[in-house]
Each structure stands twice: as C-alpha cells, then as structure tokens.
Amino acid sequence: MKKNILIIGTGGTIAGKGKKGETAAYDSAQIQVDDLVAEIPELAELANLDSAELFSVDSCDVSFDKLLKLAKYINEKANDDKIDGFVVTHGTDTLEETAYFLNLTVKTKKPVVITGAMRPSTAISADGPFNLYQAVALATKDEAVGKGIMVVFSDSIFGARDISKINTFRTDAFNQRDFGCLGYMRDDKAYFFNKSTKLHTYKSEFDIKNIEKLPRVDIAMFCVDAETDILDYFANRSDGIILGGAGCGGSKTEWNNKIAEILASGKPVVRSSRVGNGLVTYRKDKIAEKGIFAGSLSPQKARILLSLALTKTKNLNEIQEIFEKY
Ligand code: ASP
C-alpha cells in the first residue's frame, strides 16, 4: 500500500527561478511547493502526496521564529495517523541549521527528510526534481523510521547532526566531513550504512510546545588580532556565546581572559572550532574558566544546541552534559 507523505515547502533555490538555462543569476523562493510537486508526475507513483507551504524564503531569511513554526507544525501533523512521513523543501545555505533544530525538537519516529537544490528550477539540468523524488522515496521507507531528521542530496542520505554545506555552487554541496554519510540513494532505493550515536527526535529532551521565543545566542568568530570588545557586546545582549575558535577552540589571551570573566558572571560560553573537522575538548574541571566545549559541532550547530539547552538549564556542567549527548 502506498504511504502518505506530506511535503512542506519553505522556499530556497529548489523553488528558485532565473534566466533560462543559467545557474548563477536567479531568485530563490519563487515557486509554490504545489507547483514543484506538479512538475514531477513520477512522485505520485511513490506515495500519496499532500503539500503545504509554511513560508517561502531564501534560507538566509530563516529565523528562530520560523524554525519554531516548522517544528511545531511537524509535531502537530505527526500525530495524524494518516500521515506516514514528511519531506521539507528548503534552501541549502542554512539547511544544516534547520535540520539540526528539527532533529532536537521534532518528537516522532516518522521519517522527516529535508532536501533542496543548488540549481534553480530554470537551469539546464536542475537538480531539484531528482533530489525531491529521492527525498519522497526515502520518506516512504520502513528503514527510515526512527533515524532522526535526514537530508537527501545528490544521491546521498545525510544525518541532521553532522551534515555540513561544503561547496558554494556544486550540486554535491553537502557531506558529513569525517563522518561520511548515512547511506546512498539509487533511484528510489535507499541503502543505509551508518547511524549517529547521538540522541535525536523521539529521544530528545527538548520540548518547544510552549516556547514562543528562544534564548538569544550569538557567535563570536576568532581571527588573528580580533577586537575584544565584540565579546563585551555579546556579553551584554546575548544569553550565551559560541566561540568559533581557531584550531581546538582557541583564542588569544585577551579573549581567554574576557571569556573567563563572562563565564564567572554566569553566562555560558561554548568553544567550538572554525576548522570543520575534529573535536573541541577540554578538561571538565576547567569549564568554569575556559568554557563548555562543543565536541564535533560546528559554531552554527553549537548555537542551536546552546539556545535549546538554555530552555532547560543555565548550569555550565549540565550544559556540558547536553553537548555530549546531542
Ligand atoms: N540562497 C539559497 C537558499 O539557501 C541557496 C540554495 O537554496 O541553494 O535559499
């Protein structure tokens, strides 16, 4: 029996239009999700489809408010017995942040698969239709149940926690860096090989049901000779700070001293790395002075987790434990 899949549109290049044939000059978020679906008749062979447009933006315009709206919507629809799985179409620029946010806040075992495109719908060899086809195919699979939020892109299946955008224009724009991918798609078939060991979706402790506004967390990117007063600015306006540190989360002495001051005032600072691979780890007895460490999370993903962690606790050691679990 065919499964029932809800396709949720949010905009992005997959819904983009530009000069016929070109890939570079276009506007994102021009086509409604119903029309995207209507252009791929083969989708109806995979599943019974319904679609809804939750918002329609370039993914750089996604906000925490929009993320809350999307997660709440999927949580509500996941209670509907008539829906077996979800596909979200999304811009690629911030797709990894949305994927990780949903991974932490959507409470279902039903498959949720995000996809997008690097080329607008009007390009020669637009990649959106096939990505969408494979995303719908994956959402119908029994093996996709309980795997957390997944991303289908360029014939591969990725996990929300570890996916990163790694190319600005090529169609194979994503990977999980050192962690490879969860598996492959070949036409409508899914082949799984790996899974994340971190908690997600139905095992996540984060409940956004009654949350209207998420705590404000900002990212301070360290670079040679960086000004220190950016940290004062964030210390005043933010509930927590992510350091995009050099190497293993490092920063210069003045920054280290300022970070120790901010931590002493009770505000969490998480050290992540601008490198893109490896781990940021420290001695746990130094958290109050050096900061919480982000493990393998990128600065932008650490920001999502710290914001959600702050809905539960302000205790630095408890936040560190959260960073180890998710
Ligand atoms: N700027 C676009 C977006 O993220 C890029 C894309 O979708 O590929 O919406």
Coordinates of C-alpha atoms and ligand atoms in Angstrom, one line a residue:
M1 CA 0.0 0.0 0.0
K2 CA 1.3 3.5 -0.9
K3 CA 2.4 5.7 2.1
N4 CA 1.0 9.2 2.7
I5 CA 3.7 11.8 2.6
L6 CA 3.3 15.5 3.4
I7 CA 5.6 17.8 1.5
I8 CA 6.3 21.1 3.3
G9 CA 7.6 24.0 1.2
T10 CA 9.8 26.7 2.8
G11 CA 11.4 28.3 -0.3
G12 CA 15.1 28.1 -1.4
T13 CA 16.8 27.5 -4.7
I14 CA 14.7 24.4 -5.3
A15 CA 11.9 26.9 -5.7
G16 CA 14.1 29.4 -7.5
K17 CA 13.7 30.9 -11.0
G18 CA 16.2 32.8 -13.1
K19 CA 17.3 33.4 -16.7
K20 CA 16.5 30.2 -18.7
G21 CA 19.4 27.8 -18.6
E22 CA 21.7 29.8 -16.2
T23 CA 22.7 28.6 -12.7
A24 CA 24.1 31.7 -11.1
A25 CA 21.6 34.6 -11.6
Y26 CA 18.2 33.7 -10.1
D27 CA 15.9 34.5 -7.2
S28 CA 15.2 31.9 -4.5
A29 CA 11.7 31.0 -3.4
Q30 CA 9.6 31.9 -6.5
I31 CA 7.6 28.7 -7.0
Q32 CA 5.0 27.3 -4.6
V33 CA 5.5 23.8 -3.3
D34 CA 2.3 22.5 -5.1
D35 CA 3.8 23.6 -8.4
L36 CA 7.1 21.9 -7.7
V37 CA 5.3 18.7 -7.0
A38 CA 3.0 19.0 -10.0
E39 CA 6.1 19.2 -12.3
I40 CA 7.3 15.7 -11.2
P41 CA 4.5 13.2 -12.2
E42 CA 6.7 10.3 -11.0
L43 CA 6.2 11.4 -7.4
A44 CA 2.7 10.1 -7.5
E45 CA 4.0 6.6 -8.2
L46 CA 6.0 6.7 -4.9
A47 CA 3.3 7.9 -2.5
N48 CA 0.0 9.6 -1.9
L49 CA 1.1 13.3 -1.6
D50 CA -0.2 16.3 0.2
S51 CA 1.7 19.6 0.3
A52 CA 1.7 22.8 2.4
E53 CA 3.7 26.0 2.1
L54 CA 4.8 27.1 5.6
F55 CA 6.9 30.0 4.4
S56 CA 8.7 30.9 1.2
V57 CA 12.1 32.4 1.7
D58 CA 15.8 32.3 0.8
S59 CA 17.1 30.1 3.6
C60 CA 19.3 33.0 4.8
D61 CA 16.0 34.6 5.9
V62 CA 15.0 31.6 8.1
S63 CA 14.7 32.8 11.8
F64 CA 14.3 31.1 15.1
D65 CA 10.6 32.1 14.9
K66 CA 10.3 30.3 11.5
L67 CA 12.1 27.2 13.0
L68 CA 9.7 27.1 15.9
K69 CA 6.8 27.3 13.5
L70 CA 8.1 24.5 11.3
A71 CA 8.9 22.2 14.3
K72 CA 5.5 22.8 15.9
Y73 CA 3.8 22.1 12.6
I74 CA 5.6 18.8 12.0
N75 CA 4.9 17.8 15.7
E76 CA 1.2 18.5 15.2
K77 CA 0.9 16.7 11.9
A78 CA 3.0 13.7 13.2
N79 CA 0.0 12.9 15.5
D80 CA -2.1 12.4 12.4
D81 CA -2.3 8.6 11.7
K82 CA -3.0 9.3 8.1
I83 CA 0.5 10.8 7.6
D84 CA 3.4 8.4 7.3
G85 CA 6.3 10.7 6.7
F86 CA 7.4 14.2 5.8
V87 CA 9.6 15.9 3.2
V88 CA 10.7 19.5 3.7
T89 CA 12.0 21.5 0.8
H90 CA 14.5 24.2 1.9
G91 CA 17.2 26.5 0.8
T92 CA 20.7 25.0 1.1
D93 CA 22.5 27.8 2.8
T94 CA 21.1 27.2 6.2
L95 CA 19.7 23.8 5.7
E96 CA 22.0 22.2 8.2
E97 CA 20.8 24.5 11.0
T98 CA 17.2 23.8 10.3
A99 CA 17.9 20.0 10.1
Y100 CA 19.7 20.0 13.4
F101 CA 17.0 22.2 15.1
L102 CA 14.3 19.7 13.9
N103 CA 16.5 16.8 15.0
L104 CA 16.3 18.2 18.5
T105 CA 12.7 19.3 18.7
V106 CA 10.5 17.1 16.5
K107 CA 9.1 14.3 18.5
T108 CA 8.3 11.5 16.1
K109 CA 9.8 8.3 14.7
K110 CA 8.1 9.0 11.3
P111 CA 10.7 9.8 8.6
V112 CA 11.4 13.5 8.1
V113 CA 13.6 14.2 5.1
I114 CA 14.8 17.6 4.0
T115 CA 16.0 18.4 0.5
G116 CA 16.8 21.3 -1.7
A117 CA 18.7 22.2 -4.8
M118 CA 21.9 24.0 -5.9
R119 CA 20.5 25.0 -9.3
P120 CA 17.2 26.9 -9.7
S121 CA 14.3 25.2 -11.4
T122 CA 15.0 27.1 -14.6
A123 CA 18.6 25.9 -15.0
I124 CA 19.8 23.3 -17.5
S125 CA 19.9 20.0 -15.5
A126 CA 18.2 21.5 -12.5
D127 CA 19.0 19.2 -9.5
G128 CA 15.8 19.9 -7.5
P129 CA 13.4 17.5 -9.1
F130 CA 15.5 14.4 -8.7
N131 CA 16.5 15.4 -5.1
L132 CA 12.8 15.8 -4.3
Y133 CA 12.0 12.5 -5.9
Q134 CA 14.6 10.7 -3.8
A135 CA 13.6 12.5 -0.7
V136 CA 9.9 11.4 -1.1
A137 CA 11.2 7.9 -1.9
L138 CA 13.2 7.8 1.4
A139 CA 10.3 9.2 3.4
T140 CA 8.3 6.1 2.4
K141 CA 10.9 3.5 3.6
D142 CA 10.5 1.4 6.7
E143 CA 14.3 1.6 7.2
A144 CA 13.9 5.4 7.5
V145 CA 11.7 5.2 10.6
G146 CA 13.3 6.3 13.9
K147 CA 16.5 7.5 12.2
G148 CA 16.1 11.2 13.1
I149 CA 15.9 14.0 10.6
M150 CA 17.7 13.1 7.4
V151 CA 18.8 15.1 4.3
V152 CA 18.7 13.7 0.8
F153 CA 21.0 15.4 -1.6
S154 CA 22.9 14.3 -4.7
D155 CA 22.2 10.6 -4.3
S156 CA 23.3 10.5 -0.6
I157 CA 21.5 10.3 2.7
F158 CA 22.9 12.5 5.5
G159 CA 22.1 12.8 9.2
A160 CA 21.0 16.2 10.5
R161 CA 23.5 16.4 13.3
D162 CA 26.6 16.0 11.2
I163 CA 25.7 17.4 7.7
S164 CA 27.5 20.5 6.5
K165 CA 27.3 22.5 3.4
I166 CA 30.8 22.2 1.9
N167 CA 30.6 23.8 -1.5
T168 CA 29.1 27.1 -2.6
F169 CA 27.7 26.1 -6.0
R170 CA 28.3 22.4 -7.0
T171 CA 25.4 20.0 -6.9
D172 CA 27.2 17.7 -4.4
A173 CA 27.2 20.5 -1.9
F174 CA 26.9 18.5 1.3
N175 CA 28.7 15.9 3.3
Q176 CA 29.3 14.9 6.9
R177 CA 33.1 15.6 6.7
D178 CA 35.0 12.9 8.6
F179 CA 31.7 11.1 9.3
G180 CA 30.9 10.3 5.6
C181 CA 27.1 9.9 5.1
L182 CA 24.3 7.6 6.4
G183 CA 23.9 5.9 3.1
Y184 CA 23.1 6.3 -0.6
M185 CA 20.0 6.7 -2.7
R186 CA 20.0 5.0 -6.1
D187 CA 16.8 6.0 -8.0
D188 CA 14.1 5.3 -5.4
K189 CA 16.1 2.7 -3.4
A190 CA 17.7 3.5 0.0
Y191 CA 20.9 1.9 1.2
F192 CA 21.9 2.6 4.8
F193 CA 25.4 2.0 6.2
N194 CA 25.8 4.3 9.2
K195 CA 23.9 5.9 12.0
S196 CA 24.6 8.7 14.5
T197 CA 25.1 7.6 18.1
K198 CA 23.7 11.0 19.4
L199 CA 20.2 11.5 20.8
H200 CA 17.5 12.9 18.5
T201 CA 13.8 13.4 17.8
Y202 CA 11.7 11.0 19.9
K203 CA 14.6 10.6 22.5
S204 CA 15.3 14.4 22.7
E205 CA 14.5 16.1 26.0
F206 CA 13.8 19.5 24.3
D207 CA 10.1 20.5 24.3
I208 CA 9.2 23.6 22.3
K209 CA 5.4 23.2 22.6
N210 CA 5.0 26.2 24.9
I211 CA 8.1 28.2 23.7
E212 CA 7.4 31.4 21.8
K213 CA 10.9 32.9 21.9
L214 CA 14.2 31.1 22.0
P215 CA 17.1 32.3 24.1
R216 CA 19.5 34.6 22.2
V217 CA 22.8 33.0 21.4
D218 CA 25.5 34.7 19.3
I219 CA 28.7 33.5 17.6
A220 CA 32.0 35.3 18.1
M221 CA 34.4 34.3 15.4
F222 CA 38.0 34.5 16.4
C223 CA 40.7 35.5 14.0
V224 CA 44.2 36.9 14.3
D225 CA 44.2 40.3 16.1
A226 CA 40.4 40.1 16.6
E227 CA 39.0 43.0 18.7
T228 CA 38.0 42.0 22.2
D229 CA 35.0 44.4 22.5
I230 CA 32.9 42.2 20.3
L231 CA 32.8 39.9 23.4
D232 CA 31.5 42.8 25.6
Y233 CA 28.8 43.5 23.0
F234 CA 27.6 39.9 23.1
A235 CA 28.0 39.6 26.8
N236 CA 25.5 42.5 27.2
R237 CA 22.9 41.3 24.7
S238 CA 23.1 37.5 24.5
D239 CA 22.0 34.7 26.8
G240 CA 25.0 32.7 25.7
I241 CA 28.0 32.9 23.4
I242 CA 29.5 30.5 20.9
L243 CA 33.2 31.0 20.2
G244 CA 34.2 30.0 16.6
G245 CA 37.7 29.4 17.8
A246 CA 40.9 28.7 16.0
G247 CA 42.2 25.1 16.0
C248 CA 40.8 23.3 19.0
G249 CA 38.6 26.2 20.0
G250 CA 41.4 28.5 20.8
S251 CA 41.6 32.3 21.1
K252 CA 44.1 35.0 22.1
T253 CA 45.0 35.7 25.8
E254 CA 42.8 38.8 25.9
W255 CA 39.8 36.8 24.6
N256 CA 40.6 34.0 27.1
N257 CA 40.6 36.5 30.0
K258 CA 37.3 38.1 28.8
I259 CA 35.7 34.7 28.3
A260 CA 36.7 33.7 31.9
E261 CA 35.0 36.9 33.1
I262 CA 31.8 36.2 31.2
L263 CA 31.7 32.7 32.5
A264 CA 32.2 34.0 36.0
S265 CA 29.2 36.2 35.5
G266 CA 27.1 33.0 34.9
K267 CA 26.8 33.3 31.2
P268 CA 27.7 30.2 29.2
V269 CA 30.4 30.4 26.6
V270 CA 30.9 27.4 24.3
R271 CA 34.1 26.8 22.5
S272 CA 33.7 25.3 19.0
S273 CA 36.1 25.4 16.1
R274 CA 36.3 27.2 12.8
V275 CA 38.3 24.2 11.4
G276 CA 35.4 22.0 10.3
N277 CA 36.8 18.6 11.4
G278 CA 37.9 17.1 14.6
L279 CA 36.8 17.7 18.2
V280 CA 37.0 20.6 20.7
T281 CA 37.6 19.0 24.1
Y282 CA 38.9 20.4 27.4
R283 CA 39.4 19.3 30.9
K284 CA 36.0 19.2 32.6
D285 CA 37.3 20.7 35.8
K286 CA 38.2 23.9 33.8
I287 CA 34.7 24.5 32.4
A288 CA 34.0 27.5 34.7
E289 CA 37.2 29.2 33.4
K290 CA 37.7 28.1 29.9
G291 CA 34.2 27.3 28.8
I292 CA 32.0 24.5 27.6
F293 CA 33.4 22.5 24.7
A294 CA 31.4 21.7 21.6
G295 CA 32.9 18.4 20.6
S296 CA 32.4 18.0 16.8
L297 CA 29.6 20.6 16.5
S298 CA 30.2 23.5 14.1
P299 CA 29.7 27.0 15.6
Q300 CA 26.3 27.3 13.9
K301 CA 25.1 24.0 15.2
A302 CA 26.5 24.6 18.7
R303 CA 24.5 27.8 18.6
I304 CA 21.2 25.9 18.0
L305 CA 22.0 23.4 20.8
L306 CA 23.0 26.1 23.3
S307 CA 19.8 28.0 22.7
L308 CA 17.8 24.9 23.3
A309 CA 19.9 23.9 26.3
L310 CA 19.2 27.3 27.9
T311 CA 15.5 26.5 27.8
K312 CA 16.4 23.7 30.4
T313 CA 19.3 25.0 32.5
K314 CA 21.9 27.7 33.0
N315 CA 24.3 25.4 34.9
L316 CA 27.6 25.1 33.0
N317 CA 28.2 21.5 33.9
E318 CA 24.7 20.5 32.9
I319 CA 25.0 22.3 29.6
Q320 CA 28.3 20.4 29.0
E321 CA 26.5 17.1 29.5
I322 CA 23.9 18.2 27.0
F323 CA 26.7 18.9 24.5
E324 CA 28.0 15.4 25.0
K325 CA 24.6 13.8 24.5
Y326 CA 23.4 15.6 21.3
Ligands
ASP1 N1 20.4 31.1 -1.1 C1 19.7 29.9 -1.4 C2 19.0 29.5 -0.1 O1 19.5 29.0 0.8 C3 20.7 28.8 -1.8 C4 20.1 27.5 -2.1 O2 18.9 27.2 -1.7 O3 20.8 26.7 -2.7 O4 17.8 29.7 -0.1

